[in-house]
Coordinates of C-alpha atoms and ligand atoms in Angstrom, one line a residue:
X2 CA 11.0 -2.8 32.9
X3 CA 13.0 -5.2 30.9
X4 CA 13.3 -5.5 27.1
X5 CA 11.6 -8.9 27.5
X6 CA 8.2 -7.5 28.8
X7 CA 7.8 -5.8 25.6
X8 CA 5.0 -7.1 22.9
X9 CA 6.1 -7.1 19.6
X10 CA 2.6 -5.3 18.0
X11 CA 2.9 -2.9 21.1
X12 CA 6.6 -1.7 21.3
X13 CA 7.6 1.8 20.3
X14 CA 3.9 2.2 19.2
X15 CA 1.7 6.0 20.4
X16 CA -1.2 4.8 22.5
X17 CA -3.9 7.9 23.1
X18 CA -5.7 6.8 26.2
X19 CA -8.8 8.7 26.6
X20 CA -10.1 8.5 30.2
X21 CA -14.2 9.7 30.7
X22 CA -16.1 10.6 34.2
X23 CA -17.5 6.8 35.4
X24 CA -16.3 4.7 38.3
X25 CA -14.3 2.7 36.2
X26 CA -12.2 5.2 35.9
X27 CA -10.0 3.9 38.0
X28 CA -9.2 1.1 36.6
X29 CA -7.0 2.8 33.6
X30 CA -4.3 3.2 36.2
X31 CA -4.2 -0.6 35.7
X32 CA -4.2 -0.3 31.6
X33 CA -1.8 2.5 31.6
X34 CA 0.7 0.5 33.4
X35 CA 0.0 -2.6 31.2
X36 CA 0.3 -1.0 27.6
X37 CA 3.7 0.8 29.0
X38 CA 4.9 -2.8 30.4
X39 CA 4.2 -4.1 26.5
X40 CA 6.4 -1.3 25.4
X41 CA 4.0 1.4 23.9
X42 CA 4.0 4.9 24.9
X43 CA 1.2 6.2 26.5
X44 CA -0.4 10.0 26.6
X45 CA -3.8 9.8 28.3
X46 CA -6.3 12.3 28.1
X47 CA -9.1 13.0 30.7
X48 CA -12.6 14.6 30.5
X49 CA -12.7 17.8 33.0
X50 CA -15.3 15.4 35.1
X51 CA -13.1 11.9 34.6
X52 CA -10.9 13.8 37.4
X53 CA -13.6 13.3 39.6
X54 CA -12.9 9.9 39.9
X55 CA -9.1 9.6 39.5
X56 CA -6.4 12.4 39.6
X57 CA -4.1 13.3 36.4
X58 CA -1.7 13.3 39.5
X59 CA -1.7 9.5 39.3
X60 CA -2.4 9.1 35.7
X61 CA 0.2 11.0 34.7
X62 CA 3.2 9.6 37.1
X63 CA 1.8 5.7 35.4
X64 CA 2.3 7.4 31.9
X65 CA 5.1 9.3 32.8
X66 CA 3.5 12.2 30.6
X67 CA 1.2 15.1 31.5
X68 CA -2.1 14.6 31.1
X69 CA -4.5 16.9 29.2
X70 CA -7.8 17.5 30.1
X71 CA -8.0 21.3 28.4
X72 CA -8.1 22.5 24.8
X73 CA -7.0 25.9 26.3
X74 CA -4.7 26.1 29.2
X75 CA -4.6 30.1 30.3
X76 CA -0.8 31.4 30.1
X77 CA 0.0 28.4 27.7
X78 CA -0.8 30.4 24.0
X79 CA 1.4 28.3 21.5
X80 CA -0.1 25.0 21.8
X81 CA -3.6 25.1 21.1
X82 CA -3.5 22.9 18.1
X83 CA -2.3 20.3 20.0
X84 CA -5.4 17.6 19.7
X85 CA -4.5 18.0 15.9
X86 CA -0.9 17.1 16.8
X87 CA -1.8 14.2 18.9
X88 CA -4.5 13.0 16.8
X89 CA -1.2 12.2 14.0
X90 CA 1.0 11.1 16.4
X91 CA -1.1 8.2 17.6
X92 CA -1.2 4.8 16.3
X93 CA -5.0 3.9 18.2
X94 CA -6.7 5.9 20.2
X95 CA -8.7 3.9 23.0
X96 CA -11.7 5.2 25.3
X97 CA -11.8 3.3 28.2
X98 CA -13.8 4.1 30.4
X99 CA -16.5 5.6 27.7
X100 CA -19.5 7.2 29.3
X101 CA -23.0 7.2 27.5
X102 CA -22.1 11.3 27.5
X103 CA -19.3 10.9 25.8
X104 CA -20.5 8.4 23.3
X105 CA -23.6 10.4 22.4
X106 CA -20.5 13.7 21.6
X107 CA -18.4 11.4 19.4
X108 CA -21.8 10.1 17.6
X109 CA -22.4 13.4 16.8
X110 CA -18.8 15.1 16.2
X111 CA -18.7 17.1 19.0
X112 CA -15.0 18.5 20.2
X113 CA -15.6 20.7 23.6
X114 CA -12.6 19.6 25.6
X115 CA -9.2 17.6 25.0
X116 CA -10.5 14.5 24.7
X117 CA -13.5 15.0 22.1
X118 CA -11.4 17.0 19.9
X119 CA -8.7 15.1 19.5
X120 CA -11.2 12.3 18.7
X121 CA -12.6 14.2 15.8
X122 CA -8.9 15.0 14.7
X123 CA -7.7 11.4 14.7
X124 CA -6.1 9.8 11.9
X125 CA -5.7 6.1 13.6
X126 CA -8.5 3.7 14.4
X127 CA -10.3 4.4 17.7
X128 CA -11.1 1.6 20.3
X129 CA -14.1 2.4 22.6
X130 CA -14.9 0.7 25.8
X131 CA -18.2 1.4 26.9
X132 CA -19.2 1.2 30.8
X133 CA -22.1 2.8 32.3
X134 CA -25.3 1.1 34.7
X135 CA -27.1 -1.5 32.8
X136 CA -30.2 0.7 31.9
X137 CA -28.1 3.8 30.3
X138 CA -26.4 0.9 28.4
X139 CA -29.4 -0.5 26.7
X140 CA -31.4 2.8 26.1
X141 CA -32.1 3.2 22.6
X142 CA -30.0 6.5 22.3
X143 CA -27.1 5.1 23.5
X144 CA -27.5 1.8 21.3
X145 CA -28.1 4.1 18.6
X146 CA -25.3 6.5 19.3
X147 CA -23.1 3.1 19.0
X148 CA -24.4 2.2 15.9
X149 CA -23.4 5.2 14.4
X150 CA -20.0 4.8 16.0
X151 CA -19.8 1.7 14.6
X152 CA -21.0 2.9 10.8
X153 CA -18.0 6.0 11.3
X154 CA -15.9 2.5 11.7
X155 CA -14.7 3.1 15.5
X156 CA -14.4 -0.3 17.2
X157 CA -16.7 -0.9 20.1
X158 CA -15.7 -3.7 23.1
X159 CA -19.1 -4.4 24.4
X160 CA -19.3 -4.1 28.4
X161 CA -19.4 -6.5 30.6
X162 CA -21.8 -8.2 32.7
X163 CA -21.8 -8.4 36.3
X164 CA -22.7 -5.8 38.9
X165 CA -22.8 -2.3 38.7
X166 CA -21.7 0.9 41.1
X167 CA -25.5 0.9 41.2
X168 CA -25.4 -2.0 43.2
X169 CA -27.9 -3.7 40.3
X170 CA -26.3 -6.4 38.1
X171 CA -26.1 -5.9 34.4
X172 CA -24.7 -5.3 31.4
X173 CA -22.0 -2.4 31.8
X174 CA -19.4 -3.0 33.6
X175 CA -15.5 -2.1 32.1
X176 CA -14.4 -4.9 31.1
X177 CA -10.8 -6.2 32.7
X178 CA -7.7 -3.9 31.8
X179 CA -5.9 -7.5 30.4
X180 CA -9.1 -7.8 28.0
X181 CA -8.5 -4.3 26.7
X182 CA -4.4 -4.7 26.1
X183 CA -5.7 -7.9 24.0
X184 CA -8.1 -6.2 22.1
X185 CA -5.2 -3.1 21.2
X186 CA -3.2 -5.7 20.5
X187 CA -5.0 -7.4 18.0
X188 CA -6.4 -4.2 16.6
X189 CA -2.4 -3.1 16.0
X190 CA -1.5 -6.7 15.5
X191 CA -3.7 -6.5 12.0
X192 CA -2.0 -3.5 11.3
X193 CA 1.1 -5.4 11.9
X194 CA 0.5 -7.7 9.0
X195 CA -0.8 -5.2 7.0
X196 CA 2.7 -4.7 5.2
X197 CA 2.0 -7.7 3.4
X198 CA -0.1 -5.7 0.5
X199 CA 2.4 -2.7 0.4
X200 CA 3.5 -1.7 -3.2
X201 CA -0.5 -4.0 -4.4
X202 CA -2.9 -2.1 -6.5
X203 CA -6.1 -3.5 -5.0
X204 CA -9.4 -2.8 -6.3
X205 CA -12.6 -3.4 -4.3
X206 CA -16.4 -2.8 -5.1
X207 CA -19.3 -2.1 -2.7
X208 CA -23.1 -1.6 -1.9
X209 CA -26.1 -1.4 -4.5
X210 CA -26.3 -0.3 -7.5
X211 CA -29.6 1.8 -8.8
X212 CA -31.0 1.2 -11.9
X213 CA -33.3 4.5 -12.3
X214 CA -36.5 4.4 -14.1
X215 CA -37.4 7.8 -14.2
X216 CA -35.6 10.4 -12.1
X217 CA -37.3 9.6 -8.7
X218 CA -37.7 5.6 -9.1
X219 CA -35.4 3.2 -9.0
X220 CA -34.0 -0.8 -8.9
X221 CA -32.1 -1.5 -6.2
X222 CA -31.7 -3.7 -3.3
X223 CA -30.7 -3.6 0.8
X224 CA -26.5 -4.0 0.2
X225 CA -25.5 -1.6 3.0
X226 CA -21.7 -1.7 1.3
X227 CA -20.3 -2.8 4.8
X228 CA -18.3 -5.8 3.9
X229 CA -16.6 -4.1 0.6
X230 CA -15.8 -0.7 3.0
X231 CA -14.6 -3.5 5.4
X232 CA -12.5 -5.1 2.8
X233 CA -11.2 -2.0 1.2
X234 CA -10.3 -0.6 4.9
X235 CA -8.4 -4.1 5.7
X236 CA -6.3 -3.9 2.3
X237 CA -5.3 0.1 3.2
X238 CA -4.5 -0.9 6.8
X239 CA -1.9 -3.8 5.1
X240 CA -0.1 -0.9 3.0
X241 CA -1.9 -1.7 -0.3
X242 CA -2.8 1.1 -2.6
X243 CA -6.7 0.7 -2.8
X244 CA -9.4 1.9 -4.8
X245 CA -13.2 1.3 -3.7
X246 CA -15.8 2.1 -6.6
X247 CA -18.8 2.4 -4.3
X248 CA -22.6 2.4 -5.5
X249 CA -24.9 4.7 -2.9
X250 CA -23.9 4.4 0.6
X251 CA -24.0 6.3 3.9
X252 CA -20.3 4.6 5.0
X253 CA -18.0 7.4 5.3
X254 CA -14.5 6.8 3.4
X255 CA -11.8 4.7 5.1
X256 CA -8.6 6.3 5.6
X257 CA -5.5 5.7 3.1
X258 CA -8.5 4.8 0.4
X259 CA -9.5 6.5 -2.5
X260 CA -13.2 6.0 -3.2
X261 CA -14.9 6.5 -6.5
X262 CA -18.4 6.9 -6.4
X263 CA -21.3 5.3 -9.0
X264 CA -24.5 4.9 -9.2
X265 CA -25.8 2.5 -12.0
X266 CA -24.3 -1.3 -12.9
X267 CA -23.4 0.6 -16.5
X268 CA -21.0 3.2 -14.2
X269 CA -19.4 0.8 -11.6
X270 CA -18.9 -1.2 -14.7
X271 CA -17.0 1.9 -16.9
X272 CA -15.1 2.7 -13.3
X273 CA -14.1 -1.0 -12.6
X274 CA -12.9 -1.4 -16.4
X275 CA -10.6 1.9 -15.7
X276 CA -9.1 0.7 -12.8
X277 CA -8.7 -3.2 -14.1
X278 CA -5.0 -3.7 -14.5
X279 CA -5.1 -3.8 -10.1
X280 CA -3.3 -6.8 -8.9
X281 CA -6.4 -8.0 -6.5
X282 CA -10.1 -7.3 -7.7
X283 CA -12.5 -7.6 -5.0
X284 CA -16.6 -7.4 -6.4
X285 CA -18.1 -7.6 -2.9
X286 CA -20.8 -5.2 -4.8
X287 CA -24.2 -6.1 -5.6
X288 CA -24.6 -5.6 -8.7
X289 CA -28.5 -5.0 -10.4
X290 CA -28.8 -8.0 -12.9
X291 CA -31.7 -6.5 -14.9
X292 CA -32.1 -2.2 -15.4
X293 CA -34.8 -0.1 -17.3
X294 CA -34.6 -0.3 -21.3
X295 CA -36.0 3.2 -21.6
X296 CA -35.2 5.7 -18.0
X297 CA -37.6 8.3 -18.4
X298 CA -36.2 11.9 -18.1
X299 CA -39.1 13.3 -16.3
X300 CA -41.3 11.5 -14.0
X301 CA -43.7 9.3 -15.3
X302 CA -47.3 9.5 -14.7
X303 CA -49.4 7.5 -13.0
X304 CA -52.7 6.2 -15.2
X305 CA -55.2 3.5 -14.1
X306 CA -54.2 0.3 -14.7
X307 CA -51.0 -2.1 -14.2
X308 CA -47.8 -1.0 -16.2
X309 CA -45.5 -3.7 -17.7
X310 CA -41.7 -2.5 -17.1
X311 CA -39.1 -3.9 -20.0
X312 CA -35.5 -4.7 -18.4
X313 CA -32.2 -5.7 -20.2
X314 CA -29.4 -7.3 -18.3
X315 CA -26.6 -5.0 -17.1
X316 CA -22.6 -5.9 -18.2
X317 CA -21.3 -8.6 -16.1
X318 CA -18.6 -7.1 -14.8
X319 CA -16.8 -9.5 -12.6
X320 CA -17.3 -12.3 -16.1
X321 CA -15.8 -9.9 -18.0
X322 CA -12.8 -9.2 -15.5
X323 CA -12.9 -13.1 -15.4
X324 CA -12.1 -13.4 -19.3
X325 CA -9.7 -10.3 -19.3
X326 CA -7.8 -11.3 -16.5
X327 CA -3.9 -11.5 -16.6
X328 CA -2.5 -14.8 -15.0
X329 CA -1.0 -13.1 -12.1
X330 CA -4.2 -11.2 -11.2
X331 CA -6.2 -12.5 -8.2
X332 CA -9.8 -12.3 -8.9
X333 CA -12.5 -12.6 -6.0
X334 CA -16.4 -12.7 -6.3
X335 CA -19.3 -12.3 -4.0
X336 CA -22.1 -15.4 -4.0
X337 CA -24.9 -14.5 -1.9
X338 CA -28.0 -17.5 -2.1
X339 CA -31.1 -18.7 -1.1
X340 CA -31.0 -22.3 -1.7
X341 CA -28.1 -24.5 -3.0
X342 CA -25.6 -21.8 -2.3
X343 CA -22.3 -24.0 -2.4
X344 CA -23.6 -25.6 -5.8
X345 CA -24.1 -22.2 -7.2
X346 CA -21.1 -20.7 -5.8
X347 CA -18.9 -23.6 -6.9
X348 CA -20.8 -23.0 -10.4
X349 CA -19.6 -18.8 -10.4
X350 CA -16.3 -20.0 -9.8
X351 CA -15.9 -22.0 -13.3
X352 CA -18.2 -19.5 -15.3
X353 CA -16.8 -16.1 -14.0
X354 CA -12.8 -17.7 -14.0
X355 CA -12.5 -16.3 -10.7
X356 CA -9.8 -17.8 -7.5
X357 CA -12.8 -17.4 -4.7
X358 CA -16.3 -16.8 -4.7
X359 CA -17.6 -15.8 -0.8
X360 CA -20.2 -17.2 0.1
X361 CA -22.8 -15.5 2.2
X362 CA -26.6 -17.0 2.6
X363 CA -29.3 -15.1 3.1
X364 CA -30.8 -17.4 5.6
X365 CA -28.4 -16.8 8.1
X366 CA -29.2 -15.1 11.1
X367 CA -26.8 -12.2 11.5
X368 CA -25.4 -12.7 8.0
X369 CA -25.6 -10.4 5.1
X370 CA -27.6 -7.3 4.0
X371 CA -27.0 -4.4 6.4
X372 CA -25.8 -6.1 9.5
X373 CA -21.9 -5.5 10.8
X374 CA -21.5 -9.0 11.3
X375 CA -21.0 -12.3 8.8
X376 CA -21.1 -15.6 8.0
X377 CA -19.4 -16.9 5.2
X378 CA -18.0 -20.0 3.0
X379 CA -14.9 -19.6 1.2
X380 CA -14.5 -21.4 -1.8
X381 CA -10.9 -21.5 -3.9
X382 CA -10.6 -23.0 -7.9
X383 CA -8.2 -24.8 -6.1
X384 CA -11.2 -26.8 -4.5
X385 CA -10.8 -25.4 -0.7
X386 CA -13.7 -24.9 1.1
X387 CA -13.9 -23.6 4.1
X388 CA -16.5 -22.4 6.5
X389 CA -16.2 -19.4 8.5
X390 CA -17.9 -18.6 12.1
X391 CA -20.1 -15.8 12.6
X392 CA -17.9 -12.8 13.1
X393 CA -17.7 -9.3 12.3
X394 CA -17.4 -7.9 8.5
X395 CA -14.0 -6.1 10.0
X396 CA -12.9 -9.9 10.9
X397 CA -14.4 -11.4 7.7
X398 CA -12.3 -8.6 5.8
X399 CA -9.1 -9.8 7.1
X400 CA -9.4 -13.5 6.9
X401 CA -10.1 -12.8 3.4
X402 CA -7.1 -11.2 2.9
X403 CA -5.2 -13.7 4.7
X404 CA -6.1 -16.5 2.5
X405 CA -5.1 -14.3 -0.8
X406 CA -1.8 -14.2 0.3
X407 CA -1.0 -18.1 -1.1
X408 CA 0.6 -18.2 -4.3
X409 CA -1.8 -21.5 -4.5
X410 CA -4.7 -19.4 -5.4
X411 CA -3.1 -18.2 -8.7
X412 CA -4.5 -20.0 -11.9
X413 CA -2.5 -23.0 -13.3
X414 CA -0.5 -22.1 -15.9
Ligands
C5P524 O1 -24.0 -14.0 -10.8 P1 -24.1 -13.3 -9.5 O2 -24.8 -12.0 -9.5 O3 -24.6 -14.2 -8.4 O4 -22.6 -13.0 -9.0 C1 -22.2 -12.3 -8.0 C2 -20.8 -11.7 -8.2 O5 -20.7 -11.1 -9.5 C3 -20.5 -10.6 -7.2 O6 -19.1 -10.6 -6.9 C4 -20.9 -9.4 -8.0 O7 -20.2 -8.2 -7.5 C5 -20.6 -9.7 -9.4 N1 -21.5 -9.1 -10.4 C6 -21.0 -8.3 -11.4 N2 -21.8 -7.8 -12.3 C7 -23.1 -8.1 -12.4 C8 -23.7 -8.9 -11.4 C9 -22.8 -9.4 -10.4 O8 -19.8 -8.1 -11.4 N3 -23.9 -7.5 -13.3

């Protein structure tokens, strides 16, 4: 291999392969051999029944390491801690092939040989590449057993379709070995650019907030806290030091960030006020407008009759960043509409004295509340406007980002 073959987001960089018991097993011979061409060093992993299909004899002459299958090896008593160690050293860990039995254990944490374990124990972002027969694919469990690998933030490549070891054609295949160095690539690539936030406070909000009436009822409404989690893991990944004040959520923390849990509009406000000297403020949060007057200690009774409930608006808090703000700051909002959403958003822009509001509308399909993917309008004070495709929050995150890197979004003097 010459110098020249190497790719600049894969050279020098630890690449865990993990290697699961399906037919297309064999083709990570092919992957190994492409991710060492681009320069990476590879240490692959196998399930005890992945050797089934293709020998650690092979894998490990491609990788020109040993492969591990075993979390004990009898005779070998110093090293088993050594998923912990390899979780650390890698930079991604991809799972290609990933059965449906091995993506029901990672949904649910378990760690019973090399490969499992060392998932649980991973620091870096883990890539999984599904392939199985079309009907295990789309069977609820295993659709839901992705979901939750997609809420613990592991990256799923969809399978392909085409025909099947079954001999039936469907959804499942592996996808190409090429298609999988792409997708490490980009997913180290963005961690490539990440030093452009090293040595930036950046402080991001997320999800609903609950405005309690009594100590079992409350306002709220459907923000999942995907995109700020998104945004938040995006800013960590580029070396910034990031806070995320979160209302209620069920997204576990992303690494490098330190989270700061609220409840109310009144807390995130007190938290966000704390932490408002960062040099980038991100409210992707949805903040309640209105909340109780009176909260009730003790639940209230029910009596016959309707019940008039008296609200008072909650602090804006991205407004009052917006007044406070130093000239250097960069300020960004959340717009999310019904009808006339650039008017309105182009409105928030002047009246909060923020650089972007993001546009998200409800309408959408595939957009907003809850879902992993969306669609969104940027909008600068400097008058840019731009229109992004449908893509995924992770996506959304980073071209975010990308735009706050212009000097041209900082306030006139
Ligand atoms: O005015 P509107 O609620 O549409 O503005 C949305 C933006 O303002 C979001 O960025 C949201 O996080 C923020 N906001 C806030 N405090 C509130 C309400 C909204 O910071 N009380």
């Amino acid at each position: 291999m010459t110098a020249n073959d190497g790719h600049p987001d894969l050279e020098g960089r630890h690449i865990l392969l993990g290697v699961t018991g399906g037919i297309a097993a064999y083709k990570s011979v092919e992957l190994v051999r492409l991710l060492k061409k681009a320069g990476a060093d590879v240490q692959v992993l196998m399930t005890p029944d992945a050797g089934r299909f293709i020998t650690p004899l092979t894998l490990g002459t491609v990788s020109e390491r040993p492969v591990l299958t075993e979390i004990f090896v009898d005779g070998d008593e110093g090293s088993w801690t050594r998923h912990i160690s390899l979780g650390r050293w890698a930079a991604l860990f991809v799972i290609a092939p990933a059965t449906a039995q091995t993506l029901a254990k990672l949904a649910h944490g378990f760690s019973d040989n090399m490969l499992t374990a060392t998932a649980l124990a991973a620091r870096c972002p883990l890539l999984i590449c599904p392939a199985m027969d079309h009907d295990m694919f789309v069977h609820p469990a295993t659709q839901k057993n992705l979901e939750v690998l997609a809420d613990l933030g592991y990256t799923v490549m969809p399978p392909a379709y085409g025909s099947l070891a079954s001999g039936l054609v469907g959804q499942g295949r592996l996808p190409e070995p090429e298609s999988i160095r792409d997708a490490v690539v980009d997913m180290l690539g963005d961690r490539a650019h990440g030093e452009s936030l090293a040595g930036q406070r950046v402080l991001v909000t997320a999800g609903p907030t609950r405005e309690h009436i009594d100590p079992v009822r409350y306002i709220s409404n459907p923000s999942s806290g995907k995109m700020g989690f998104a945004l938040a893991a995006a800013a960590a990944r580029r070396g910034a030091d990031v806070t995320l004040v979160t209302g209620p959520t069920h997204l576990p923390t992303p690494s490098g960030v330190t989270r700061v849990d609220v409840e109310s509009a009144e807390q995130m406000h007190s938290s966000v006020m704390e932490h408002r000297g960062a040099d980038i403020i991100i409210m992707a949060a949805a903040v309640a407008d209105y909340s109780p007057i009176d909260t009730s200690t003790q639940k209230m009774k029910k009596h016959d009759g309707d019940v008039a409930l008296q609200l008072r608006r909650t602090p804006d808090i991205l407004s009052e960043l917006g007044a406070r703000r130093s000239d250097d700051q960069i300020l960004v909002g959340f717009a999310m509409e019904t009808d006339d959403g650039l008017a309105h958003a182009r409105e928030k822009l002047d009246e909060k004295n923020v650089d972007w509001i993001v546009l998200n509308t409800l309408t959408d399909e595939g957009a907003g509340f809850g879902v992993d993917t969306n669609r969104v309008t940027l909008i600068s004070r400097l008058g840019e406007e731009e229109e992004l495709p449908l893509m995924s929050k992770r996506r959304v995150a980073e071209a975010i980002l990308d735009r706050l890197r212009f000097d041209a979004t900082k306030p006139a003097a």
